[in-house]
Amino acid sequence: MIEAIAMAHGWEMQHDANVVVIGQDVGANGGVFRATAGLQERFGKERVQDTPLAEAMIAGMSVGMATQGLKPVAEIQFMGFLYPALDQIVNHMSRMRNRTRGRLTCPVVMRMPHGGGIHAPEHHSECTESMLCHIPGIRVVCPSSPARAYGLLLAAIRDPDPVMFLEPVRLYRAVRQEVSDDGQALPLDVCFVLREGNDVTIVTWGAMTIETLRAAAELDSLGVSAEVIDLATLSPIDIETILESVAKTGRLVIVHEAVRNLGVGAEIAALVAERGLYDLQAPIQRVAGFDTVVPLFKLEQDYIPSAQRIIDAVQNTLADQG
Amino acid sequence: MIEAIAMAHGWEMQHDANVVVIGQDVGANGGVFRATAGLQERFGKERVQDTPLAEAMIAGMSVGMATQGLKPVAEIQFMGFLYPALDQIVNHMSRMRNRTRGRLTCPVVMRMPHGGGIHAPEHHSECTESMLCHIPGIRVVCPSSPARAYGLLLAAIRDPDPVMFLEPVRLYRAVRQEVSDDGQALPLDVCFVLREGNDVTIVTWGAMTIETLRAAAELDSLGVSAEVIDLATLSPIDIETILESVAKTGRLVIVHEAVRNLGVGAEIAALVAERGLYDLQAPIQRVAGFDTVVPLFKLEQDYIPSAQRIIDAVQNTLADQG
Amino acid sequence: MRTVAEFKIQYRQVLDPQGRIVAALPAFAADTDEVLRMYRAMTMARVFDAKAMNLQRTGQLGTYASCLGHEATHIAVGAAMAAEDILAPVYREVGTQLWRGVTMREILTYWGGDERGNDFAIPRQDFPWCVPIATQTLHAAGAAMAFKIRKQPRVAVAYIGDGGTSEGAFAEALNVAGAANLPAVFVIVNNGWAISLPVAAQTKAQTLAQKAIAAGIPGMQVDGNDVFAVRQVVAEALDAARLGRGPCVIEALTYRLSDHTTADDASRYRSEAQVKQAWELEPLIRVRAFLVNAGIWDAAQEESLLRSCAEQVEAAVSAYFSAAKPSTDAMFEHLFAVKPAHLLEQRATARKYGTKSSGH
Amino acid sequence: MRTVAEFKIQYRQVLDPQGRIVAALPAFAADTDEVLRMYRAMTMARVFDAKAMNLQRTGQLGTYASCLGHEATHIAVGAAMAAEDILAPVYREVGTQLWRGVTMREILTYWGGDERGNDFAIPRQDFPWCVPIATQTLHAAGAAMAFKIRKQPRVAVAYIGDGGTSEGAFAEALNVAGAANLPAVFVIVNNGWAISLPVAAQTKAQTLAQKAIAAGIPGMQVDGNDVFAVRQVVAEALDAARLGRGPCVIEALTYRLSDHTTADDASRYRSEAQVKQAWELEPLIRVRAFLVNAGIWDAAQEESLLRSCAEQVEAAVSAYFSAAKPSTDAMFEHLFAVKPAHLLEQRATARKYGTKSSGH
Ligand SMILES: Cc1ncc(C[n+]2csc(CCOP(=O)(O)OP(=O)(O)O)c2C)c(N)n1
Ligand SMILES: Cc1ncc(C[n+]2csc(CCOP(=O)(O)OP(=O)(O)O)c2C)c(N)n1
Ligand SMILES: [Mg+2]
Ligand SMILES: [Mg+2]
């Protein structure tokens, strides 16, 4: 997936002179995960800038640059280091358009590695997308494959408003896929149905699509047909697609790596409980990270929801005949 | 309510030499809302300290002081200025105990004004409790009356772990009530039933208890008996009390001032949809702030949910016979 | 031990409190029309400020932060800047805003609780009022980065208060401005107080100009009540930045003659004596003395100036009053360029429950 | 223009790269046992570091940040501190940790992905390893505030890297330490690089010691490869802080001889030549030369030292290997003193699905 991300940067910088890349080690080093590899050689030190070590600065500078019509694509080295930048995101990036009645805008993309599973050190396995999704005025996007990473990143850069782009670290190297560098963006604000099914709807995103699809395959062999939906844009939520699926299957399981309490799954469950209650034939189930701090890596596999947990949750909803 | 808060500070500082108050203008000025009025005269400049203007510093210093056994009660001047402190709260305050296997702990209380409704300037009407509730390792508390402010603040200061204490600004001066300075704490982690009823359960907290109780009174005159629950501790959620009530009433309306998307109402709705689905006789309804930036004060009354919106939501759930 | 680095902070004053010239007069000050222009603008800022305070007291304006005593710094910065430069204000810089072309009506509209007040008709690219302390300094650095990348001869000017210098964001802004050699000028308005905290308790630094040293950029101090000195120092800084010589920090020493805002009561934490003393140094006296000594100003002119200022303010106030309360749609119109579906539903709900009252 | 403030940054070196004494020898350095003690500790840090790198390469340890080249600074700081002082480390200060009594096993346990490695048996009040850059400097300021409030003669020492000095949190820590006159010492380990960013690109400041000037506190530079100079400077700073004279900043100039961490490849962004040059200044050579010149060290002693270090490291490694993977309960045990109900349910779920593998 990492190559697809670098490719999307390259395409858009080639076609839009206003796109500028900033962040820690994005230049000569090409990013700690190599997401910006080769860009500085290609586009120069003004358009691909290594910044000093300060996240609030990266976000605040992005706001200032964007109000002048540039399109900053800023890398935050890991999601666990985003927090110093939240003030600028909540109080300015997400509000500048509204505050000035459209006079000044913030077409900014903030990219960051998301989630765990690669035996990284402390603070390198965060999934705090909820904190971002709760902020009005920004979009939050999380790709689940190289092709979607390429198409959604292009869409994010082209979007006239701020987009938080969360890149699942487990997919950076794991998933390989031929992606044609055709500059075709994918739509924001919509889900992708990864697998059709009739017995249960499973909504997930990012790296958890892997365990979920594995679970779906195994369920299939057990005669259970699961529909798997990749949320893709975590805010705003494309609830229509989910409601249609639930209307068909009557059962909903939500899977995410983030802690359960106020994870994005909570909003999905709430929307379905408000608007799709009568379609539900069994209680909604959330399979999520535990409501605790992501453990250091010796236990991370015990923290990240497993395919088995997903399978059991599906079996429970099916067993439940009300 | 403001006097009750100052009183709770005074009692605990009198009885526990480890309690220290820090923040902007908490000393001679007694806090911009007077929540710490008189404390510096009483307890001196070492125990009641005006800090320089830096929220990350206030939170980070609190962590350091707490690991030495002090109990910092830190004031953030408005919730909209909390964001620079989030890094310290998420990455350290909430994790120090877990990270060190209990060797170092953070008995810190971070107090801040919460919500709008007083014609304050931009950034002075924030309700971003969700971002805090999503963080494992901290508690989030929001009182709805002078008596609960007194009892819950005492409990928060005495709690061995970090507590975010959100004080609804609309209640500071509005609600007056005799509170006896007896040092009696109220329990954390539990809801308070403000009004018993049989037809519908309304869960809310903080200043929204006012509109909600007003709505409940009016509903009563319309022959609708509403049970009103003050969540009080927003994280962790006392879901048992809510489930029992919903089992009785069969209907749930959640009211909060924060934006709907991933507001705390989402988690309550999700938990009920998981564990109380068969008790629900109608879809859950959330009456919440709109998913937009809190407007400047000319429109704030159009933003904050009104009693009428609550009444209509209740009527809708009742009208809905499935 | 070897000395590896040495630094100096210098202070400039041109007009002393009595209006005596104590240093070489800058060219612009030799042009009496220009001096009159600045004096009139300083007076206008003060008259407007008094009216705004009054509107707040009578419940016709929201919380307001007075610029009383800051007129020299505010007008000097405005006068030194080019129209194409951009300003990142905080919440108190009324004088600079008026000079830049922000209207009194827009200012009242914003502090009256209506976002339309930030939709400046004239300085279209200036940043809006900024309440979260110090954050604006990073916006200025970002704009300056855009100017540098596009090779535009423009400068971004950010204001910050003495209290604001304690926020990490300010240090980050100075550091990146230095590291990237950005065309940015940071003006610290040291008015002695951050609400109730005196600057001596805010930091152990004996000057705030020396904050620049941490970033390896120049910093200097100026008498913030001296409109000549401030304009001269800022103009030099702007020229240097425009020529690619990088950013700098200017600390303007003045005094907050008012309460922090209309929500504050300064008598709780500072002495009347200190305020009384500060009044003797306030910025209008000395310019007026300079003009009178130059024989180009008298009581009659002063009186007619005050009258015309009052008239202009009154006109702006009635324009402010005449504006209808924004419709509830205003909450949704400018959140995104492309509105997600759920916002349309919510907009309908807001219309249904919209109050009629102005929210006052 | 009047000069209102002047500042100097001074640099200290005692032992030059060849081990020649270039300044008055501090008292502790006259005590050869003490010098030997420091040299042995520096050697131990290096031997341990090499082993840790090796464990990571063979998949038996997680990402690891080598301390290669930092031994003088790390040991000098440890040796200068009192046991009752407290340390706020970052992630690279192995030498100081070992000197303070953190065990090799604990260090391996933490970098092996197990929180138990932060439950230091000996320096019970020291802060744990701290990954979010610069945040630890505020923790040290907070601990120092506790010492001040309780009138304890203790000092909090915080480490930070050259890159870390760009974070606003660091400026906030220095400022509050100065404003409140806290017993805190901030040691900037300037090893030339922040991952791929050279310090010259990190800031325009010609020294990092001058970051102190923004806070109005003393700052100085020292040869970070000179264990005598660093210990002397830090000891003086600790004494001053202990006596209530306030905080200070010490910039130790050294070099990161290794990649940033085992996850980094420095060849992408820096030249072999630079690294080769840096090796000539590395800290062990000069102490060894000093000891040999003093006639108290020879090849045989060196060899037996290396052997005993290797043995101690091996013992620690097998202890590390012998530890069982933590149980899934470990995720829940220390989140709160009083566990909320839902965590008990989740603990049960975690037990049910717990993997057997060590997670490696
Ligand atoms: C980040 C942040 N924290 C706190 C506040 C509340 N607040 C508003 S003004 C102020 C004091 C600012 O003092 P100073 O920077 O000296 O500016 P002045 O008001 O004197 O112009 C504070 C603490 C805020 N607006 N933003
Ligand atoms: C807040 C934060 N941002 C980014 C990172 C990622 N990161 C880890 S180390 C590092 C460079 C630190 O350089 P320096 O401060 O010089 O310390 P050194 O590694 O050289 O010892 C970065 C950017 C982090 N750990 N924390
Ligand atoms: Mg001030
Ligand atoms: Mg470094």
PDB file of C-alpha atoms in Angstrom, chain D residues 41-42 44-46 48-49 64-79 81 87-104 107 110-111 118 120 123 126-134 136-137 157-164 186-191 193 252 254 256 258 260-261:
ATOM      1  CA  ALA D  41      29.946   2.143  33.422  1.00  0.00           C
ATOM      2  CA  MET D  42      30.524   3.723  30.008  1.00  0.00           C
ATOM      3  CA  MET D  44      29.061  -1.508  30.225  1.00  0.00           C
ATOM      4  CA  ALA D  45      26.571   0.771  28.463  1.00  0.00           C
ATOM      5  CA  ARG D  46      28.340   0.181  25.173  1.00  0.00           C
ATOM      6  CA  PHE D  48      24.886  -3.759  26.570  1.00  0.00           C
ATOM      7  CA  ASP D  49      23.909  -1.547  23.651  1.00  0.00           C
ATOM      8  CA  TYR D  64      15.600  -0.179  19.866  1.00  0.00           C
ATOM      9  CA  ALA D  65      17.326   3.236  19.991  1.00  0.00           C
ATOM     10  CA  SER D  66      21.074   2.809  20.374  1.00  0.00           C
ATOM     11  CA  CYS D  67      23.039   4.964  22.838  1.00  0.00           C
ATOM     12  CA  LEU D  68      26.284   4.467  20.899  1.00  0.00           C
ATOM     13  CA  GLY D  69      28.396   7.608  21.277  1.00  0.00           C
ATOM     14  CA  HIS D  70      26.294   9.049  24.103  1.00  0.00           C
ATOM     15  CA  GLU D  71      28.036   7.191  26.921  1.00  0.00           C
ATOM     16  CA  ALA D  72      29.928  10.162  28.358  1.00  0.00           C
ATOM     17  CA  THR D  73      26.839  12.327  28.691  1.00  0.00           C
ATOM     18  CA  HIS D  74      24.694   9.487  29.991  1.00  0.00           C
ATOM     19  CA  ILE D  75      27.151   8.330  32.650  1.00  0.00           C
ATOM     20  CA  ALA D  76      28.157  11.856  33.666  1.00  0.00           C
ATOM     21  CA  VAL D  77      24.559  12.860  34.294  1.00  0.00           C
ATOM     22  CA  GLY D  78      23.959   9.710  36.300  1.00  0.00           C
ATOM     23  CA  ALA D  79      27.111  10.204  38.334  1.00  0.00           C
ATOM     24  CA  MET D  81      22.795  13.152  40.290  1.00  0.00           C
ATOM     25  CA  LEU D  87      15.215  11.460  36.172  1.00  0.00           C
ATOM     26  CA  ALA D  88      12.868  12.046  33.246  1.00  0.00           C
ATOM     27  CA  PRO D  89      14.463  10.108  30.385  1.00  0.00           C
ATOM     28  CA  VAL D  90      13.529   9.897  26.741  1.00  0.00           C
ATOM     29  CA  TYR D  91      14.267   6.551  25.037  1.00  0.00           C
ATOM     30  CA  ARG D  92      18.013   6.484  24.509  1.00  0.00           C
ATOM     31  CA  GLU D  93      19.596   7.139  27.889  1.00  0.00           C
ATOM     32  CA  VAL D  94      20.705   3.596  28.714  1.00  0.00           C
ATOM     33  CA  GLY D  95      23.865   4.731  30.487  1.00  0.00           C
ATOM     34  CA  THR D  96      22.066   6.990  32.942  1.00  0.00           C
ATOM     35  CA  GLN D  97      19.413   4.379  33.553  1.00  0.00           C
ATOM     36  CA  LEU D  98      21.987   1.715  34.416  1.00  0.00           C
ATOM     37  CA  TRP D  99      23.824   4.121  36.720  1.00  0.00           C
ATOM     38  CA  ARG D 100      20.553   5.014  38.466  1.00  0.00           C
ATOM     39  CA  GLY D 101      19.909   1.348  39.129  1.00  0.00           C
ATOM     40  CA  VAL D 102      17.513   0.400  36.351  1.00  0.00           C
ATOM     41  CA  THR D 103      18.490  -3.172  35.447  1.00  0.00           C
ATOM     42  CA  MET D 104      19.466  -4.437  32.008  1.00  0.00           C
ATOM     43  CA  ILE D 107      15.439  -2.258  29.892  1.00  0.00           C
ATOM     44  CA  TYR D 110      10.420  -2.692  28.061  1.00  0.00           C
ATOM     45  CA  TRP D 111      11.941  -2.683  24.587  1.00  0.00           C
ATOM     46  CA  ASN D 118       8.936   0.316  33.459  1.00  0.00           C
ATOM     47  CA  PHE D 120      11.888  -0.028  38.043  1.00  0.00           C
ATOM     48  CA  PRO D 123      14.776   4.308  41.171  1.00  0.00           C
ATOM     49  CA  ASP D 126      12.088   8.037  38.280  1.00  0.00           C
ATOM     50  CA  PHE D 127       9.860   8.581  35.276  1.00  0.00           C
ATOM     51  CA  PRO D 128       9.501   5.724  32.792  1.00  0.00           C
ATOM     52  CA  TRP D 129      10.829   5.776  29.232  1.00  0.00           C
ATOM     53  CA  CYS D 130       9.054   8.552  27.345  1.00  0.00           C
ATOM     54  CA  VAL D 131       8.380   8.307  23.623  1.00  0.00           C
ATOM     55  CA  PRO D 132       6.285  11.447  22.933  1.00  0.00           C
ATOM     56  CA  ILE D 133       9.064  13.931  22.341  1.00  0.00           C
ATOM     57  CA  ALA D 134       9.518  16.767  24.868  1.00  0.00           C
ATOM     58  CA  GLN D 136       8.880  14.538  29.757  1.00  0.00           C
ATOM     59  CA  THR D 137      10.326  18.002  30.328  1.00  0.00           C
ATOM     60  CA  VAL D 157      16.590  16.183  35.653  1.00  0.00           C
ATOM     61  CA  ALA D 158      15.013  15.970  32.209  1.00  0.00           C
ATOM     62  CA  TYR D 159      16.688  14.834  29.040  1.00  0.00           C
ATOM     63  CA  ILE D 160      15.720  16.095  25.622  1.00  0.00           C
ATOM     64  CA  GLY D 161      17.221  15.738  22.165  1.00  0.00           C
ATOM     65  CA  ASP D 162      18.173  18.441  19.675  1.00  0.00           C
ATOM     66  CA  GLY D 163      15.010  17.723  17.714  1.00  0.00           C
ATOM     67  CA  GLY D 164      12.943  17.840  20.874  1.00  0.00           C
ATOM     68  CA  PHE D 186      17.323  20.275  31.469  1.00  0.00           C
ATOM     69  CA  VAL D 187      19.983  18.369  29.571  1.00  0.00           C
ATOM     70  CA  ILE D 188      19.806  18.765  25.803  1.00  0.00           C
ATOM     71  CA  VAL D 189      21.638  15.915  24.117  1.00  0.00           C
ATOM     72  CA  ASN D 190      22.594  17.495  20.832  1.00  0.00           C
ATOM     73  CA  ASN D 191      23.722  14.488  18.813  1.00  0.00           C
ATOM     74  CA  TRP D 193      20.408  14.539  14.200  1.00  0.00           C
ATOM     75  CA  ALA D 252      25.795  18.450  25.554  1.00  0.00           C
ATOM     76  CA  THR D 254      27.779  14.689  20.962  1.00  0.00           C
ATOM     77  CA  ARG D 256      24.544   9.751  17.116  1.00  0.00           C
ATOM     78  CA  SER D 258      24.186   4.643  15.133  1.00  0.00           C
ATOM     79  CA  HIS D 260      18.258   6.641  14.698  1.00  0.00           C
ATOM     80  CA  THR D 261      16.775   3.311  15.765  1.00  0.00           C
TER      81      THR D 261
END
